[in-house]
């Protein structure tokens, strides 16, 4: 397994150990989460980036899990089961940078004035349809309030873009505690060899427009 030294954050270190165990066909269920892992789960997402580009993002909203189990589920899903990507390989492990987002309990949005861009994430749901955006999606993709809500409805919940205005559609707000892992490699080796300018190529990638939970209870 790769050295976990570049991060001192307990949540990103735990997520990395889980991913490494899965990649190396060990049992990630045997790994102990941080002490805070016994807390209730209100939502946990793991985002993977490779050379500042999205490599996976999945989460768990399963309230029957503890926070530690939710982060474990999200890490495994982001690395091995994000339908947009293949499974992470052992060769990629040193190139992957991990971000863990721990969500606060959601509360109803009474009016659009309640929504604060950059602070709030949103969960839109109607019956069995739902979609979620993390807070950083709005700022990184330069979305105003209406665009943030509309894109969550259409791209994540499978609802009409203006569905958030419907009184039968529930819009919930939450904040997110984000844990970052320090980058391990800033550039692909071929770019470094070619003399690519770090000032140009090392710009942080926008936060992904995230995939919603993969836990069976949330599919």
PDB file of N, CA and C in Angstrom, residues 52 202-206:
ATOM      1  N   UNK A  52      -5.650  17.102 -10.712  1.00  0.00           N
ATOM      2  CA  UNK A  52      -6.650  18.175 -10.666  1.00  0.00           C
ATOM      3  C   UNK A  52      -7.888  17.906 -11.508  1.00  0.00           C
ATOM      4  N   UNK A 202      -1.360  23.775 -13.053  1.00  0.00           N
ATOM      5  CA  UNK A 202      -1.672  23.338 -11.697  1.00  0.00           C
ATOM      6  C   UNK A 202      -2.886  24.022 -11.100  1.00  0.00           C
ATOM      7  N   UNK A 203      -3.674  24.675 -11.917  1.00  0.00           N
ATOM      8  CA  UNK A 203      -4.864  25.321 -11.394  1.00  0.00           C
ATOM      9  C   UNK A 203      -5.827  24.275 -10.829  1.00  0.00           C
ATOM     10  N   UNK A 204      -6.434  24.620  -9.688  1.00  0.00           N
ATOM     11  CA  UNK A 204      -7.354  23.666  -9.057  1.00  0.00           C
ATOM     12  C   UNK A 204      -8.565  23.444  -9.949  1.00  0.00           C
ATOM     13  N   UNK A 205      -8.966  22.192 -10.056  1.00  0.00           N
ATOM     14  CA  UNK A 205     -10.148  21.859 -10.853  1.00  0.00           C
ATOM     15  C   UNK A 205     -11.409  22.251 -10.101  1.00  0.00           C
ATOM     16  N   UNK A 206     -12.486  22.615 -10.825  1.00  0.00           N
ATOM     17  CA  UNK A 206     -13.752  22.896 -10.148  1.00  0.00           C
ATOM     18  C   UNK A 206     -14.256  21.666  -9.417  1.00  0.00           C
TER      19      UNK A 206
END
